[in-house]
């Protein structure tokens, strides 16, 4: 189970391949032979020191000297091997030797030496002037050699933090006997995690059973954790398996939850490696994000820095979940200037405070406005003069947009078209649109409008001689976004339930926001124009399973402490999302987390005229025309039509075209920055 050793970035402690596996499988034999050899060396060296170095040389008969030496070897080596076996010295981990291993080691050497002295005195009735000081020298030498032998591998493997206070507080079982498990125990035996006392390890590796790491024994496998917790009177479980797969975590959690103990975890492996001081410095409550977290994004971040360094960047939807993370990573990767555009005043204020606190050399503008307002956009582009535009502004909530298709069209289609045209007019080098898996074979207005927006972007690629590179990046749900299912479940569990699940078979793709945004930046750097990139979302997750695990992580029992209610599919929802449409045939890229879809033929004139009619229908509030144009532009749209929609509150049509009202509202004050 100690799969954190598989990570290619693991440079903390590295195993020695086939030799290490051979030693592990024959640990008893190798251990006893090695320590027996050290004991023989100490006996021989003690004779040399006593009779040659210290003198005087008392032996006149070489046969007598040889007799004494062989007698000492014949008694000392077997006795010491027995004592080393009794204290389990061969079971302790060489890589993670610690001062906690010293007391039994000192006791074994001293006890065996005392027994040897008694044995020689009682059973060898003619010592013939043999000095017992030789045995004292042997004891000191043996203790030194065995200690050096135990710590040599660890010292050669690299430095570790200075050990500190080991005062126990909560008795902890550590899950995982790999590198992360060893580092976790080390941290618990220092002031960093002094609130925990490690009392046992569990690991599914058969060769790890019985091994001690820094004095803590591997006492069983994962499925035995309940019994181990009872025997060791554990108070908390700490998961030290930061690179375990989601499937493995589900299995591990099922066993851990049988103990009814709180479950904590170490940070993700890449957080450990990328921190200023690598190592385990905290444990945190095991969260849903931890459950769904995947291996780190691979790829050379240098290509991202090369794309952004010294550039002027505009991010729309900058106050949202994806947009705000884009802003953070753009700043961290060396952009010279960042313009954050959003119509959410409070959200824009929050991201402004956060970014200014980072004390980076990036210059900022925080622009309050709506992407549907062409005159404001013109002023914003004139101020920002962006080289790169990341378009993350969009309406995303499926049930709401299903009943307000006008707003979905105006924001997701008209706003996107406005931005793309501004990018062409102002000589933007790269334009990157954030899309969604709901645009594939859409069953709702939100997905259909995002597919139209994708087509609008693709029609812009060859305009103005292709000076602007347009790319689309499509992915599924992100963890931690506002209004996400995870956020909803947390609130419902906190209130005592019930947790509302749409359907027991519903599945969704999930990805952390930080991972999604880093992949967006990788894809943007790869874009050559007209590309549709698809992020590898991994395996889909059953929402019902997610809800039940979240309830268990809260220390409660599903269907007992917190009920689960199935509400049924809402208008526009489907059981399974798809990341690409039939015929797109995604191909791999140089980054394993990103695929590129095969380009589809786009009838530019048809898309332009259809999108124009769609926007006009939305501005005039002609809902039937909206459905008609959506179905014409998106042939795979299987959403509700105007005739069979569950009728929402009627929205009266404005007296004139919405564009006029938008323009009237676009009067720009002269003091715009």
XYZ file of C-alpha atoms in Angstrom:
673
model
C 0.000 0.000 0.000
C 2.971 2.346 0.413
C 2.527 3.727 -3.055
C 3.955 7.151 -2.269
C 7.331 5.662 -3.266
C 6.139 5.444 -6.869
C 6.039 9.188 -7.392
C 8.797 10.261 -9.804
C 9.432 13.370 -7.756
C 10.197 11.350 -4.618
C 13.745 12.398 -3.811
C 13.344 12.224 -0.058
C 14.622 8.689 0.454
C 15.240 6.232 -2.369
C 15.349 2.456 -2.109
C 18.067 0.324 -3.657
C 16.086 -1.784 -6.119
C 16.492 -5.541 -6.299
C 19.026 -5.748 -3.462
C 16.631 -3.995 -1.095
C 13.791 -6.345 -2.044
C 16.071 -9.339 -1.468
C 17.059 -8.088 1.976
C 13.414 -7.415 2.885
C 12.296 -10.894 1.924
C 15.127 -12.477 3.996
C 15.228 -9.879 6.746
C 15.836 -12.325 9.627
C 18.733 -14.118 7.911
C 20.454 -10.976 6.698
C 19.947 -9.195 9.999
C 21.397 -11.956 12.153
C 24.329 -12.583 9.809
C 25.168 -8.888 9.663
C 25.014 -8.317 13.414
C 26.849 -11.587 14.055
C 29.633 -10.372 11.774
C 29.823 -7.082 13.670
C 30.078 -9.012 16.933
C 32.949 -11.111 15.547
C 34.757 -7.952 14.440
C 34.361 -6.417 17.906
C 35.806 -9.550 19.585
C 38.833 -9.571 17.275
C 39.392 -5.836 17.666
C 39.137 -6.103 21.463
C 41.984 -8.675 21.479
C 44.143 -6.401 19.337
C 43.503 -3.363 21.526
C 44.045 -5.206 24.809
C 47.174 -7.196 23.911
C 48.871 -4.988 21.320
C 47.796 -1.397 21.856
C 47.405 -1.337 25.630
C 49.930 -4.109 26.410
C 51.940 -5.522 27.894
C 51.834 -8.462 25.459
C 51.153 -11.265 27.902
C 50.815 -14.163 25.507
C 53.989 -16.160 24.841
C 52.192 -19.044 23.158
C 50.307 -18.299 19.940
C 48.198 -21.409 20.433
C 47.022 -20.015 23.768
C 46.086 -16.682 22.120
C 44.206 -18.554 19.394
C 42.394 -20.670 21.978
C 41.223 -17.614 23.871
C 40.140 -15.849 20.667
C 38.188 -18.859 19.368
C 36.588 -19.400 22.770
C 35.464 -15.785 22.840
C 34.083 -16.033 19.308
C 32.347 -19.327 20.026
C 30.520 -17.891 23.000
C 30.063 -14.217 22.115
C 28.693 -14.408 18.569
C 25.872 -16.949 19.212
C 24.850 -15.293 22.493
C 24.704 -11.846 20.926
C 22.756 -13.129 17.897
C 20.194 -14.637 20.267
C 19.839 -11.348 22.177
C 19.557 -9.329 18.953
C 16.858 -11.697 17.774
C 14.992 -11.401 21.082
C 14.793 -7.593 20.867
C 13.789 -7.761 17.181
C 16.782 -5.751 15.967
C 16.527 -7.356 12.524
C 12.948 -6.056 12.202
C 13.682 -2.375 12.665
C 13.926 -0.180 9.577
C 17.450 0.818 8.581
C 16.292 3.803 6.537
C 14.442 5.289 9.507
C 16.750 4.412 12.414
C 16.281 6.735 15.380
C 17.314 7.317 18.970
C 14.177 5.406 19.987
C 15.974 2.248 18.783
C 18.952 2.752 21.151
C 17.606 1.618 24.580
C 16.854 -1.986 23.540
C 20.130 -2.072 21.616
C 22.192 -0.974 24.625
C 20.309 -3.403 26.824
C 20.950 -6.323 24.469
C 24.701 -5.651 24.223
C 25.164 -5.151 27.971
C 23.022 -8.152 28.904
C 24.784 -10.422 26.436
C 28.219 -9.224 27.642
C 27.270 -9.892 31.260
C 26.084 -13.380 30.338
C 29.321 -14.045 28.428
C 31.444 -12.992 31.416
C 29.469 -15.318 33.693
C 29.686 -18.153 31.162
C 33.454 -17.825 30.741
C 33.995 -17.563 34.500
C 31.801 -20.536 35.356
C 32.447 -22.972 32.527
C 36.056 -22.090 31.632
C 37.763 -23.057 34.870
C 41.322 -22.303 33.669
C 41.340 -18.841 32.145
C 45.130 -18.784 32.601
C 45.479 -15.109 33.306
C 43.068 -14.059 30.574
C 42.139 -10.405 31.356
C 38.407 -9.840 31.654
C 39.020 -6.243 30.513
C 39.017 -7.678 27.005
C 35.307 -8.376 27.464
C 34.688 -4.789 28.570
C 36.496 -3.482 25.477
C 34.478 -5.880 23.338
C 31.212 -4.615 24.842
C 32.041 -0.973 24.035
C 33.223 -1.827 20.527
C 30.180 -3.973 19.807
C 27.803 -1.262 20.939
C 29.581 1.287 18.748
C 29.697 -0.953 15.673
C 26.055 -1.984 15.906
C 24.943 1.625 16.422
C 27.012 2.833 13.467
C 25.695 -0.034 11.363
C 22.118 0.841 12.252
C 22.493 4.562 11.480
C 24.885 4.434 8.533
C 22.172 3.981 5.904
C 20.071 6.783 7.287
C 23.037 9.154 7.502
C 23.956 8.395 3.891
C 20.333 8.849 2.783
C 20.305 12.534 3.706
C 19.818 14.862 6.640
C 16.669 14.970 8.690
C 15.213 17.516 11.019
C 16.562 17.716 14.509
C 14.573 15.596 16.875
C 12.762 17.324 19.641
C 10.087 16.765 22.199
C 8.320 13.404 22.044
C 5.793 14.112 24.780
C 2.643 12.188 23.786
C -0.821 13.570 23.525
C -3.195 11.710 21.250
C -2.320 8.098 20.534
C -2.160 7.846 16.745
C -2.164 5.008 14.250
C -0.297 5.957 11.081
C -1.603 4.384 7.872
C 1.252 3.816 5.448
C 4.782 2.593 6.192
C 6.422 4.254 3.204
C 8.397 7.459 3.046
C 5.455 9.649 4.056
C 4.672 7.360 6.997
C 8.258 7.539 8.235
C 8.318 11.313 7.876
C 4.995 11.546 9.722
C 6.320 9.525 12.653
C 9.481 11.618 12.688
C 7.364 14.782 12.830
C 5.217 13.339 15.635
C 8.376 12.688 17.635
C 9.416 16.321 17.230
C 7.802 19.613 18.305
C 6.231 19.987 14.839
C 3.503 17.424 15.548
C 4.006 17.033 19.278
C 0.257 16.729 19.838
C 0.370 13.147 18.529
C 2.100 10.026 19.767
C 2.518 7.303 17.125
C 1.653 3.948 18.670
C 1.358 1.737 15.580
C 1.638 1.580 11.811
C -0.564 -0.363 9.410
C 0.346 -1.161 5.822
C -0.715 -3.708 3.221
C 2.899 -4.450 2.258
C 3.557 -7.991 3.505
C 7.297 -7.330 3.807
C 6.641 -4.377 6.111
C 4.819 -6.440 8.744
C 6.661 -6.431 12.058
C 9.125 -3.780 10.918
C 9.790 -0.896 13.291
C 10.196 2.651 12.002
C 11.673 4.987 14.595
C 10.546 2.556 17.259
C 6.963 2.231 15.955
C 5.944 -1.221 14.735
C 3.912 -2.125 11.665
C 1.245 -4.146 13.472
C -1.054 -5.255 10.676
C -2.697 -4.583 7.352
C -5.399 -2.039 6.592
C -8.240 -4.501 7.106
C -6.861 -5.202 10.612
C -6.848 -1.548 11.685
C -9.905 -1.929 13.915
C -8.168 -4.631 15.961
C -4.882 -2.694 16.010
C -6.702 0.433 17.202
C -8.322 -1.531 20.027
C -5.070 -3.176 21.137
C -3.072 0.057 21.028
C -5.892 2.187 22.537
C -5.624 4.597 19.608
C -7.376 7.962 19.674
C -6.838 9.145 16.100
C -5.891 7.780 12.666
C -3.463 9.666 10.425
C -3.335 8.761 6.736
C 0.223 9.045 5.391
C -0.440 7.917 1.824
C -0.489 11.199 -0.111
C -0.335 9.660 -3.581
C -2.943 6.913 -3.103
C -5.584 6.635 -5.807
C -9.194 7.576 -5.155
C -10.241 3.917 -5.341
C -7.606 2.959 -2.767
C -8.683 5.805 -0.483
C -12.314 4.668 -0.573
C -11.256 1.156 0.514
C -8.949 2.477 3.226
C -11.609 4.844 4.547
C -14.159 2.053 4.786
C -11.837 0.168 7.148
C -10.768 3.269 9.094
C -14.362 4.342 9.668
C -15.063 1.020 11.421
C -12.873 2.265 14.284
C -15.130 5.326 14.885
C -11.931 7.361 15.378
C -11.229 10.804 13.887
C -9.359 10.574 10.589
C -6.634 13.015 9.630
C -4.169 13.106 6.763
C -0.824 14.563 5.804
C -0.707 17.167 3.022
C -0.541 16.075 -0.592
C 2.819 14.786 -1.762
C 3.465 17.754 -4.047
C 2.665 20.176 -1.220
C 5.310 18.406 0.870
C 7.879 18.554 -1.921
C 7.197 22.131 -3.019
C 7.169 23.678 0.448
C 10.152 25.797 1.448
C 11.125 23.172 4.033
C 10.132 19.741 2.679
C 8.739 17.441 5.329
C 5.544 16.748 7.260
C 4.750 19.919 9.202
C 1.032 19.540 9.812
C -1.851 17.117 9.655
C -5.345 18.163 8.718
C -8.828 16.736 8.928
C -9.384 14.346 6.048
C -11.583 16.236 3.612
C -13.575 15.576 0.488
C -10.886 17.382 -1.483
C -8.349 14.900 -0.117
C -10.626 12.051 -1.138
C -10.922 13.268 -4.731
C -7.411 14.653 -5.044
C -5.254 13.090 -7.704
C -1.606 12.907 -8.604
C 0.071 16.234 -9.348
C 0.069 17.802 -12.773
C 3.137 16.779 -14.710
C 4.898 19.003 -17.172
C 7.553 21.641 -17.416
C 6.178 24.756 -15.743
C 8.872 26.635 -17.597
C 6.598 26.741 -20.653
C 3.954 28.526 -18.562
C 6.456 31.048 -17.265
C 7.766 31.595 -20.776
C 4.232 32.320 -21.990
C 3.411 34.736 -19.151
C 6.689 36.379 -18.189
C 6.579 40.067 -18.997
C 3.125 39.811 -20.626
C -0.035 41.828 -20.047
C -2.954 39.551 -19.106
C -6.714 40.099 -18.830
C -8.877 37.611 -16.889
C -12.673 37.801 -17.140
C -14.751 36.341 -14.323
C -11.776 37.171 -12.107
C -13.832 37.002 -8.906
C -15.081 33.474 -9.585
C -13.546 30.171 -8.541
C -11.649 29.500 -11.769
C -10.982 33.156 -12.560
C -9.504 33.980 -9.164
C -7.185 30.959 -9.302
C -6.149 32.002 -12.804
C -5.242 35.406 -11.376
C -3.146 33.818 -8.621
C -1.214 31.547 -10.954
C -0.737 34.256 -13.588
C 0.871 36.468 -10.936
C 3.016 33.631 -9.561
C 4.317 32.866 -13.059
C 5.656 36.323 -13.692
C 3.095 38.330 -15.660
C 4.061 41.998 -15.862
C 0.464 43.233 -15.690
C -2.883 41.700 -14.758
C -6.334 43.174 -15.349
C -9.069 41.472 -13.316
C -12.533 41.990 -14.814
C -15.762 41.038 -13.064
C -19.205 42.453 -12.354
C -19.205 41.126 -8.769
C -18.097 44.103 -6.684
C -17.500 42.163 -3.464
C -15.664 39.344 -5.195
C -13.472 41.787 -7.081
C -12.605 43.520 -3.808
C -11.587 40.194 -2.218
C -9.289 39.145 -5.050
C -7.767 42.638 -5.106
C -6.883 42.427 -1.409
C -5.421 38.959 -1.826
C -3.290 39.771 -4.855
C -1.938 43.017 -3.458
C -0.882 41.177 -0.284
C 1.333 38.866 -2.349
C 3.878 41.633 -2.901
C 4.756 40.584 -6.427
C 6.111 42.988 -9.054
C 2.991 42.511 -11.193
C 0.988 45.689 -11.851
C -2.804 45.451 -11.441
C -6.066 46.949 -12.593
C -9.361 45.765 -11.104
C -12.161 46.470 -13.564
C -15.804 46.430 -12.484
C -18.068 45.815 -15.435
C -20.114 43.440 -17.578
C -18.783 41.615 -20.636
C -22.160 42.251 -22.315
C -21.454 45.986 -22.349
C -19.510 46.759 -25.564
C -18.578 50.337 -24.731
C -17.199 49.402 -21.330
C -15.270 46.529 -22.892
C -13.749 48.923 -25.410
C -12.510 51.143 -22.600
C -11.252 48.159 -20.602
C -9.212 46.816 -23.528
C -7.815 50.289 -24.166
C -6.672 50.453 -20.531
C -5.405 46.877 -20.213
C -3.827 46.468 -23.686
C -3.670 42.700 -23.041
C -1.362 40.264 -24.804
C -3.331 37.300 -23.411
C -7.017 37.005 -22.485
C -8.384 34.215 -20.278
C -12.164 34.209 -20.609
C -13.613 32.544 -17.498
C -16.778 34.650 -17.119
C -19.929 32.577 -17.634
C -23.266 31.685 -16.134
C -23.052 28.059 -15.015
C -26.000 26.967 -12.845
C -28.034 24.555 -14.956
C -31.504 24.689 -13.282
C -31.565 28.493 -13.063
C -30.457 29.038 -16.644
C -32.968 26.470 -17.849
C -35.706 28.886 -16.792
C -33.836 32.025 -17.868
C -32.483 31.183 -21.320
C -32.318 34.853 -22.317
C -29.661 35.551 -19.699
C -27.758 32.390 -20.584
C -27.570 33.449 -24.237
C -26.639 37.045 -23.514
C -23.886 36.214 -21.043
C -22.447 33.023 -22.506
C -22.862 33.755 -26.235
C -23.164 37.519 -26.708
C -20.564 38.304 -24.032
C -18.116 35.788 -25.502
C -18.626 37.182 -29.011
C -18.010 40.713 -27.734
C -14.765 39.669 -26.053
C -13.495 37.748 -29.082
C -14.124 40.707 -31.367
C -12.384 43.039 -28.919
C -9.394 40.696 -28.851
C -9.139 40.854 -32.644
C -9.514 44.620 -32.718
C -6.862 45.212 -30.056
C -4.262 42.764 -31.369
C -4.408 40.218 -28.538
C -1.898 37.404 -29.096
C -3.763 34.593 -27.289
C -7.422 34.236 -26.391
C -8.302 31.265 -24.168
C -11.934 30.386 -23.452
C -12.845 28.219 -20.462
C -15.602 25.792 -21.439
C -17.375 22.859 -19.786
C -18.170 19.203 -20.317
C -21.832 20.219 -20.332
C -21.308 21.628 -23.841
C -20.980 18.055 -25.162
C -24.304 16.570 -26.312
C -26.058 19.191 -24.155
C -29.383 18.541 -22.487
C -29.676 22.013 -20.967
C -29.555 25.659 -21.969
C -26.297 26.273 -20.156
C -24.488 23.523 -22.077
C -26.055 24.529 -25.391
C -25.014 28.166 -25.011
C -21.468 27.114 -24.131
C -21.319 24.991 -27.287
C -22.475 27.973 -29.346
C -19.801 30.067 -27.624
C -17.186 27.448 -28.574
C -18.283 27.662 -32.216
C -18.184 31.459 -32.141
C -14.594 31.318 -30.870
C -13.565 28.844 -33.578
C -15.008 31.091 -36.291
C -12.707 33.883 -35.119
C -9.517 31.882 -35.574
C -8.845 32.704 -39.219
C -9.983 36.311 -39.077
C -7.402 39.087 -39.258
C -4.916 36.625 -40.852
C -4.863 34.510 -37.700
C -2.887 37.100 -35.721
C -4.801 36.097 -32.595
C -4.582 32.476 -31.447
C -7.981 31.302 -30.150
C -8.141 28.181 -27.962
C -10.886 26.435 -26.008
C -10.264 24.389 -22.866
C -13.004 22.057 -21.706
C -13.260 20.292 -18.339
C -15.770 19.098 -15.734
C -16.645 20.066 -12.170
C -14.083 21.602 -9.858
C -13.920 21.112 -6.107
C -14.525 24.157 -3.976
C -16.339 26.299 -6.508
C -19.233 28.419 -5.298
C -22.483 26.462 -5.303
C -20.774 23.140 -6.014
C -22.262 19.863 -4.858
C -19.513 19.465 -2.259
C -20.323 22.845 -0.733
C -24.041 21.984 -0.726
C -23.462 18.612 0.962
C -21.297 20.236 3.658
C -24.094 22.647 4.532
C -26.749 19.923 4.555
C -24.678 17.623 6.771
C -23.960 20.483 9.168
C -27.702 21.109 9.484
C -28.331 17.431 10.209
C -29.649 16.499 6.784
C -31.180 15.306 4.719
C -28.529 15.308 2.013
C -30.220 15.707 -1.358
C -28.881 13.568 -4.196
C -30.425 13.899 -7.620
C -30.233 10.225 -8.583
C -28.467 7.184 -7.075
C -26.673 6.533 -10.386
C -25.601 10.094 -11.201
C -21.867 10.481 -11.875
C -19.665 13.510 -12.351
C -16.027 14.309 -13.079
C -14.144 16.245 -10.408
C -10.848 18.093 -10.296
C -9.305 20.525 -7.845
C -9.378 24.157 -8.923
C -5.603 24.550 -8.697
C -4.992 21.481 -10.862
C -7.571 22.545 -13.447
C -6.079 26.023 -13.742
C -2.524 24.766 -14.066
C -3.647 22.467 -16.867
C -5.437 25.430 -18.456
C -2.132 27.306 -18.469
C -0.284 24.315 -19.919
C -2.904 24.012 -22.655
C -2.810 27.741 -23.355
C 0.946 27.528 -23.851
C 0.463 24.661 -26.330
C -2.293 26.384 -28.313
C -1.519 27.170 -31.939
C -4.964 28.443 -32.875
C -8.322 26.753 -33.301
C -7.561 24.079 -30.704
C -10.126 22.465 -28.417
C -8.236 21.065 -25.445
C -9.846 18.561 -23.077
C -8.481 18.054 -19.579
C -8.081 14.497 -18.332
C -10.558 14.401 -15.458
C -9.764 10.838 -14.414
C -12.565 8.493 -13.409
C -16.038 9.860 -12.775
C -17.402 9.748 -9.217
C -20.860 8.564 -8.164
C -22.534 11.445 -6.364
C -24.323 9.037 -4.020
C -20.977 7.512 -2.956
C -19.559 10.991 -2.478
C -22.465 12.010 -0.242
C -22.134 8.886 1.907
C -18.383 9.315 2.337
C -18.827 12.959 3.314
C -21.342 11.922 5.975
C -18.920 9.294 7.320
C -16.049 11.795 7.317
C -18.199 13.931 9.605
C -18.312 11.047 12.086
C -21.927 10.179 11.235
C -23.688 7.205 9.685
C -25.567 7.576 6.389
C -29.288 6.776 6.559
C -29.057 6.681 10.365
C -27.661 9.984 11.632
C -28.120 11.820 8.338
C -30.685 10.787 5.762
C -30.245 10.856 1.984
C -33.111 12.006 -0.216
C -33.245 11.383 -3.964
C -34.872 14.343 -5.681
C -34.884 13.157 -9.293
C -33.335 14.777 -12.335
C -34.088 18.459 -12.701
C -34.791 20.048 -16.083
C -31.692 19.871 -18.236
C -29.722 17.470 -16.013
C -28.319 14.139 -17.162
C -26.869 11.175 -15.327
C -23.465 11.167 -16.998
C -21.357 13.950 -18.460
C -19.106 13.519 -21.495
C -15.864 15.298 -22.281
C -15.936 15.019 -26.061
C -18.537 14.588 -28.748
C -18.761 11.867 -31.357
C -16.266 12.587 -34.110
C -13.958 14.768 -32.030
C -11.583 11.823 -31.437
C -9.292 13.375 -28.813
C -5.575 12.819 -29.322
C -2.829 12.944 -26.686
C -0.527 15.926 -26.313
C 2.926 16.225 -24.790
C 1.189 16.692 -21.430
C -0.532 13.502 -20.176
C -3.211 15.567 -18.446
C -4.359 17.244 -21.656
C -5.931 15.942 -24.863
C -6.742 17.854 -28.024
C -9.970 17.215 -29.922
C -10.001 16.664 -33.639
C -11.074 19.859 -35.365
C -14.630 19.899 -36.636
C -15.586 21.706 -39.822
C -17.273 24.994 -38.946
C -19.543 26.819 -41.374
C -18.500 30.336 -40.419
C -21.393 32.071 -42.177
C -23.966 29.732 -40.631
C -22.559 30.162 -37.129
C -22.326 33.939 -37.506
C -25.868 34.383 -38.771
C -27.333 31.840 -36.347
C -25.554 33.370 -33.346
C -26.768 36.798 -34.430
C -30.383 35.641 -34.588
C -30.003 33.849 -31.241
C -28.666 36.968 -29.527
C -31.387 39.115 -31.082
C -34.082 36.714 -29.850
C -32.605 36.870 -26.346
C -32.473 40.661 -26.385
C -36.107 40.832 -27.453
C -37.178 38.152 -24.980
C -38.542 35.839 -27.715
C -38.189 32.555 -25.929
C -39.599 30.339 -28.696
C -37.079 31.813 -31.113
C -34.300 31.112 -28.620
C -35.195 27.405 -28.602
C -35.424 27.365 -32.391
C -32.023 28.968 -32.906
C -30.358 26.832 -30.243
C -31.648 23.659 -31.898
C -30.400 24.907 -35.278
C -26.934 25.813 -33.992
C -26.570 22.766 -31.730
C -27.973 19.719 -33.563
C -27.121 17.409 -30.640
C -29.075 19.601 -28.187
C -31.711 17.430 -26.519
C -32.967 19.982 -24.020
C -36.484 21.209 -23.475
C -38.249 23.201 -26.164
C -40.374 26.244 -25.601
C -43.543 24.186 -25.935
C -42.823 21.489 -23.371
C -40.762 23.407 -20.845
C -41.997 23.480 -17.304
C -43.152 27.070 -17.470
C -41.059 29.450 -15.373
C -42.285 32.869 -14.398
C -42.855 34.835 -17.584
C -40.396 37.630 -18.178
C -42.013 40.506 -20.094
C -40.181 41.461 -23.271
C -38.577 44.885 -23.273
C -40.046 47.547 -25.518
C -36.968 47.759 -27.696
C -33.909 45.653 -28.421
C -31.836 44.849 -25.392
C -28.723 46.008 -27.219
C -30.042 49.578 -27.171
C -30.592 49.428 -23.442
C -27.160 47.905 -23.004
C -25.638 50.738 -24.972
C -27.559 53.362 -23.009
C -26.288 51.813 -19.789
C -22.776 51.871 -21.146
C -22.171 55.567 -20.701
C -18.645 55.596 -19.370
C -17.422 58.094 -16.795
C -14.415 60.084 -17.851
C -12.414 59.030 -14.810
C -12.225 55.332 -15.759
C -8.675 54.265 -14.967
